[in-house]
Amino acid sequence: MLQTLTERLFDDSDRSQLDPLALFEEWYALAQESEPNDPHAMALATADQSGMPDVRMVLLNRRDERGFCFFTNFESDKGRQLIANPQAAMVMHWKSLRRQVRMRGPVEQVTTEEADEYFASRAKGSRIASATSKQSRPLANRQQMMDEVAALTAMVGDGDMPRPTHWSGFRLIPTMIEFWKDGEFRLHDRVRFTRDGVGAPWNSTRLYP
Ligand SMILES: Cc1cc2nc3c(=O)[nH]c(=O)nc-3n(C[C@H](O)[C@H](O)[C@H](O)COP(=O)(O)O)c2cc1C
């Protein structure tokens, strides 16, 4: 009988041929079926200049064999932190599945083409909102933001809203991916994959939960 990748992950006989990125796809597909909203939401952890951790939710956008991308304002707290210290961790928790996936690794900026392509795919209202938002900086009151949105909307008119240069994406290139699945009496299943760098083989270890 053909096993799912998840069954192979946890049966302990042989994980050597398992690709954690393919496993991620298997779990992500299930999450898309079962989560009531935002199966692509993930907590993204960074560190500031003093080493103090910071964390917030972002949306997982494009992903491929290179890594996992999210888009944001590069002048935001997270943007500045990642430019100064380009490494991050992220975690996705799907309550409906009782499963968690964690990753850590270096972060790179997506290409201009990738950023343009994603920005162009968004609704015009969202593009105008992104261009207006001085993310992470003080705002006197909501009305000020709404006035700025109205002014930019009027200025753009029927024209295009191009991507502001400070709005782009980061790609987390995992060197660690860990899969956690809820078990009875808190005897959860937990397997961690690590590799030395991009292109290097993945090694896996089961961990006490
Ligand atoms: C479910 C969810 C998804 C979010 N997705 C994004 C995102 O993709 N990009 C983004 O910049 N902020 C996103 N946010 C807002 C961030 O959590 C955060 O408030 C904002 O990016 C400012 O964070 P910073 O000050 O640490 O840079 C999201 C919030 C939630 C709750």
Tab-separated table of C-alpha atoms and ligand atoms in Angstrom:
chain	number	residue	atom	x	y	z
A	1	MET	CA	0.000	0.000	0.000
A	2	LEU	CA	1.266	3.467	-0.837
A	3	GLN	CA	2.072	5.553	2.231
A	4	THR	CA	1.566	9.271	2.452
A	5	LEU	CA	4.698	11.310	3.082
A	6	THR	CA	3.409	12.005	6.588
A	7	GLU	CA	3.124	8.285	7.331
A	8	ARG	CA	6.687	7.800	6.100
A	9	LEU	CA	7.815	10.760	8.200
A	10	PHE	CA	6.626	9.249	11.444
A	11	ASP	CA	7.036	5.486	10.955
A	12	ASP	CA	10.804	5.662	11.735
A	13	SER	CA	11.807	2.995	9.182
A	14	ASP	CA	13.559	5.208	6.622
A	15	ARG	CA	13.305	8.954	6.247
A	16	SER	CA	16.415	9.292	4.073
A	17	GLN	CA	14.498	9.890	0.851
A	18	LEU	CA	11.987	12.310	2.343
A	19	ASP	CA	12.055	15.876	1.090
A	20	PRO	CA	10.815	18.312	3.770
A	21	LEU	CA	9.615	20.724	1.096
A	22	ALA	CA	7.368	17.998	-0.360
A	23	LEU	CA	6.158	17.219	3.146
A	24	PHE	CA	5.360	20.871	3.647
A	25	GLU	CA	3.249	20.768	0.467
A	26	GLU	CA	1.330	17.743	1.768
A	27	TRP	CA	0.525	19.494	5.056
A	28	TYR	CA	-0.218	22.839	3.417
A	29	ALA	CA	-2.708	21.232	1.031
A	30	LEU	CA	-4.538	19.676	3.993
A	31	ALA	CA	-4.534	23.017	5.822
A	32	GLN	CA	-6.085	24.722	2.819
A	33	GLU	CA	-8.972	22.261	3.001
A	34	SER	CA	-9.538	22.416	6.738
A	35	GLU	CA	-8.576	25.850	8.085
A	36	PRO	CA	-11.501	28.295	8.421
A	37	ASN	CA	-9.303	31.173	7.243
A	38	ASP	CA	-5.736	32.179	6.387
A	39	PRO	CA	-4.040	28.759	6.171
A	40	HIS	CA	-1.091	30.753	4.817
A	41	ALA	CA	-0.688	32.881	7.965
A	42	MET	CA	2.621	32.446	9.754
A	43	ALA	CA	4.362	33.995	12.724
A	44	LEU	CA	7.629	35.541	11.605
A	45	ALA	CA	10.363	36.068	14.182
A	46	THR	CA	13.231	38.497	13.736
A	47	ALA	CA	15.678	40.140	16.103
A	48	ASP	CA	16.406	43.819	16.544
A	49	GLN	CA	19.858	45.364	16.795
A	50	SER	CA	20.153	44.586	20.502
A	51	GLY	CA	19.262	40.931	19.876
A	52	MET	CA	15.775	41.355	21.336
A	53	PRO	CA	13.360	39.007	19.499
A	54	ASP	CA	10.323	40.389	17.691
A	55	VAL	CA	7.417	38.470	16.156
A	56	ARG	CA	4.324	39.168	14.091
A	57	MET	CA	2.031	37.438	11.619
A	58	VAL	CA	2.617	37.656	7.881
A	59	LEU	CA	1.153	35.771	4.937
A	60	LEU	CA	3.150	33.129	3.146
A	61	ASN	CA	3.081	34.103	-0.464
A	62	ARG	CA	5.074	32.427	-3.206
A	63	ARG	CA	7.173	29.416	-2.354
A	64	ASP	CA	9.370	27.079	-4.349
A	65	GLU	CA	12.513	24.980	-3.920
A	66	ARG	CA	14.439	28.179	-3.088
A	67	GLY	CA	12.346	29.175	-0.097
A	68	PHE	CA	9.280	30.815	1.412
A	69	CYS	CA	8.355	34.423	0.560
A	70	PHE	CA	6.342	37.101	2.281
A	71	PHE	CA	5.798	40.694	1.265
A	72	THR	CA	6.026	43.777	3.402
A	73	ASN	CA	7.184	47.340	3.828
A	74	PHE	CA	10.991	47.419	3.938
A	75	GLU	CA	10.834	50.529	6.164
A	76	SER	CA	8.743	48.718	8.788
A	77	ASP	CA	10.289	47.353	11.974
A	78	LYS	CA	10.575	43.862	10.458
A	79	GLY	CA	11.953	45.281	7.207
A	80	ARG	CA	14.688	47.212	8.985
A	81	GLN	CA	15.475	44.271	11.241
A	82	LEU	CA	15.797	41.877	8.319
A	83	ILE	CA	17.949	44.247	6.284
A	84	ALA	CA	20.323	44.619	9.257
A	85	ASN	CA	20.192	40.955	10.292
A	86	PRO	CA	19.019	38.801	7.370
A	87	GLN	CA	17.948	35.683	9.223
A	88	ALA	CA	14.578	34.691	10.588
A	89	ALA	CA	12.367	31.971	11.951
A	90	MET	CA	8.754	31.282	11.200
A	91	VAL	CA	6.032	29.003	12.489
A	92	MET	CA	2.675	27.955	11.076
A	93	HIS	CA	0.114	26.400	13.372
A	94	TRP	CA	-2.976	24.840	11.850
A	95	LYS	CA	-5.466	24.387	14.695
A	96	SER	CA	-7.843	22.328	12.555
A	97	LEU	CA	-5.055	19.798	11.925
A	98	ARG	CA	-3.322	20.140	15.297
A	99	ARG	CA	-0.053	20.452	13.452
A	100	GLN	CA	2.854	22.870	13.462
A	101	VAL	CA	5.675	23.570	11.012
A	102	ARG	CA	8.701	25.600	12.081
A	103	MET	CA	11.540	26.929	9.942
A	104	ARG	CA	14.733	28.901	10.443
A	105	GLY	CA	17.274	30.217	8.007
A	106	PRO	CA	18.870	33.114	6.196
A	107	VAL	CA	16.652	35.613	4.427
A	108	GLU	CA	17.196	37.265	1.046
A	109	GLN	CA	15.276	39.954	-0.784
A	110	VAL	CA	13.110	38.777	-3.687
A	111	THR	CA	13.968	40.100	-7.152
A	112	THR	CA	12.420	43.288	-8.523
A	113	GLU	CA	10.505	41.141	-11.026
A	114	GLU	CA	9.038	38.951	-8.280
A	115	ALA	CA	8.008	41.992	-6.249
A	116	ASP	CA	6.477	43.731	-9.283
A	117	GLU	CA	4.593	40.606	-10.291
A	118	TYR	CA	3.084	40.078	-6.854
A	119	PHE	CA	2.250	43.758	-6.351
A	120	ALA	CA	0.508	43.869	-9.736
A	121	SER	CA	-1.615	40.863	-8.759
A	122	ARG	CA	-3.183	42.718	-5.821
A	123	ALA	CA	-6.424	44.711	-5.929
A	124	LYS	CA	-5.897	48.390	-6.681
A	125	GLY	CA	-7.280	49.355	-3.278
A	126	SER	CA	-4.700	47.142	-1.588
A	127	ARG	CA	-1.924	48.604	-3.721
A	128	ILE	CA	-2.994	52.126	-2.756
A	129	ALA	CA	-3.210	51.117	0.917
A	130	SER	CA	0.288	49.605	0.805
A	131	ALA	CA	1.657	52.731	-0.817
A	132	THR	CA	-0.007	54.935	1.793
A	133	SER	CA	0.944	52.983	4.907
A	134	LYS	CA	4.075	54.113	6.693
A	135	GLN	CA	4.073	50.737	8.381
A	136	SER	CA	5.267	50.609	12.015
A	137	ARG	CA	5.464	54.407	12.383
A	138	PRO	CA	3.154	56.512	14.592
A	139	LEU	CA	-0.216	57.617	13.183
A	140	ALA	CA	-2.090	60.479	14.896
A	141	ASN	CA	-5.529	58.995	14.209
A	142	ARG	CA	-7.315	56.765	11.684
A	143	GLN	CA	-8.775	59.770	9.837
A	144	GLN	CA	-5.292	60.897	8.848
A	145	MET	CA	-4.642	57.563	7.128
A	146	MET	CA	-8.045	57.634	5.401
A	147	ASP	CA	-7.361	61.175	4.152
A	148	GLU	CA	-3.997	60.043	2.778
A	149	VAL	CA	-5.638	57.077	1.043
A	150	ALA	CA	-8.302	59.375	-0.474
A	151	ALA	CA	-5.638	61.808	-1.696
A	152	LEU	CA	-3.572	59.065	-3.340
A	153	THR	CA	-6.702	57.452	-4.824
A	154	ALA	CA	-7.638	60.789	-6.414
A	155	MET	CA	-4.107	61.332	-7.685
A	156	VAL	CA	-3.938	57.890	-9.276
A	157	GLY	CA	-7.429	58.216	-10.805
A	158	ASP	CA	-7.891	55.672	-13.596
A	159	GLY	CA	-4.139	55.215	-13.860
A	160	ASP	CA	-1.936	52.483	-12.518
A	161	MET	CA	-0.591	52.346	-8.956
A	162	PRO	CA	3.033	51.272	-9.367
A	163	ARG	CA	4.911	49.426	-6.624
A	164	PRO	CA	6.648	51.751	-4.175
A	165	THR	CA	10.349	50.837	-4.025
A	166	HIS	CA	10.134	50.274	-0.263
A	167	TRP	CA	7.454	47.605	-0.689
A	168	SER	CA	8.869	44.216	-1.614
A	169	GLY	CA	9.410	40.699	-0.361
A	170	PHE	CA	11.809	38.539	1.575
A	171	ARG	CA	12.558	34.884	1.002
A	172	LEU	CA	13.337	32.691	3.990
A	173	ILE	CA	15.718	29.966	2.832
A	174	PRO	CA	15.208	27.163	5.317
A	175	THR	CA	18.185	25.370	6.821
A	176	MET	CA	15.859	23.847	9.415
A	177	ILE	CA	12.283	22.615	8.959
A	178	GLU	CA	10.468	20.870	11.753
A	179	PHE	CA	7.172	18.986	11.622
A	180	TRP	CA	5.047	18.522	14.752
A	181	LYS	CA	1.834	16.550	14.941
A	182	ASP	CA	-0.411	16.313	17.951
A	183	GLY	CA	-0.519	12.969	19.744
A	184	GLU	CA	-2.519	11.444	22.566
A	185	PHE	CA	-1.450	12.368	26.137
A	186	ARG	CA	0.883	15.002	24.665
A	187	LEU	CA	3.061	12.275	23.183
A	188	HIS	CA	3.385	14.266	20.018
A	189	ASP	CA	5.361	13.365	16.904
A	190	ARG	CA	8.210	15.686	16.088
A	191	VAL	CA	10.832	15.399	13.344
A	192	ARG	CA	13.445	18.022	12.525
A	193	PHE	CA	15.213	18.339	9.168
A	194	THR	CA	18.461	20.308	8.934
A	195	ARG	CA	20.963	21.010	6.183
A	196	ASP	CA	24.251	22.899	6.054
A	197	GLY	CA	23.127	25.218	3.278
A	198	VAL	CA	21.256	25.455	-0.001
A	199	GLY	CA	21.899	22.381	-2.135
A	200	ALA	CA	23.252	20.384	0.803
A	201	PRO	CA	21.399	17.164	1.703
A	202	TRP	CA	18.757	17.199	4.402
A	203	ASN	CA	19.265	15.163	7.597
A	204	SER	CA	16.398	14.312	9.886
A	205	THR	CA	16.048	13.474	13.558
A	206	ARG	CA	13.064	12.569	15.669
A	207	LEU	CA	12.921	14.696	18.816
A	208	TYR	CA	11.141	14.290	22.111
A	209	PRO	CA	8.103	16.532	21.802
B	1	LIG	C1	-3.124	37.084	9.606
B	1	LIG	C2	-2.222	38.280	9.407
B	1	LIG	C3	-1.499	38.390	8.242
B	1	LIG	C4	-0.632	39.469	8.030
B	1	LIG	N1	0.104	39.514	6.887
B	1	LIG	C5	1.005	40.507	6.716
B	1	LIG	C6	1.874	40.483	5.570
B	1	LIG	O1	1.837	39.592	4.713
B	1	LIG	N2	2.757	41.512	5.447
B	1	LIG	C7	2.847	42.523	6.372
B	1	LIG	O2	3.669	43.414	6.190
B	1	LIG	N3	2.059	42.546	7.457
B	1	LIG	C8	1.140	41.556	7.660
B	1	LIG	N4	0.341	41.551	8.786
B	1	LIG	C9	0.515	42.637	9.781
B	1	LIG	C10	1.729	42.295	10.673
B	1	LIG	O3	1.385	41.290	11.621
B	1	LIG	C11	2.302	43.527	11.411
B	1	LIG	O4	1.290	44.176	12.157
B	1	LIG	C12	2.919	44.535	10.451
B	1	LIG	O5	3.577	43.912	9.379
B	1	LIG	C13	3.927	45.425	11.193
B	1	LIG	O6	4.912	44.602	11.782
B	1	LIG	P1	6.349	45.195	12.196
B	1	LIG	O7	6.098	46.506	12.884
B	1	LIG	O8	6.955	44.175	13.091
B	1	LIG	O9	7.143	45.391	10.916
B	1	LIG	C14	-0.523	40.489	9.024
B	1	LIG	C15	-1.277	40.375	10.199
B	1	LIG	C16	-2.104	39.288	10.387
B	1	LIG	C17	-2.872	39.163	11.688
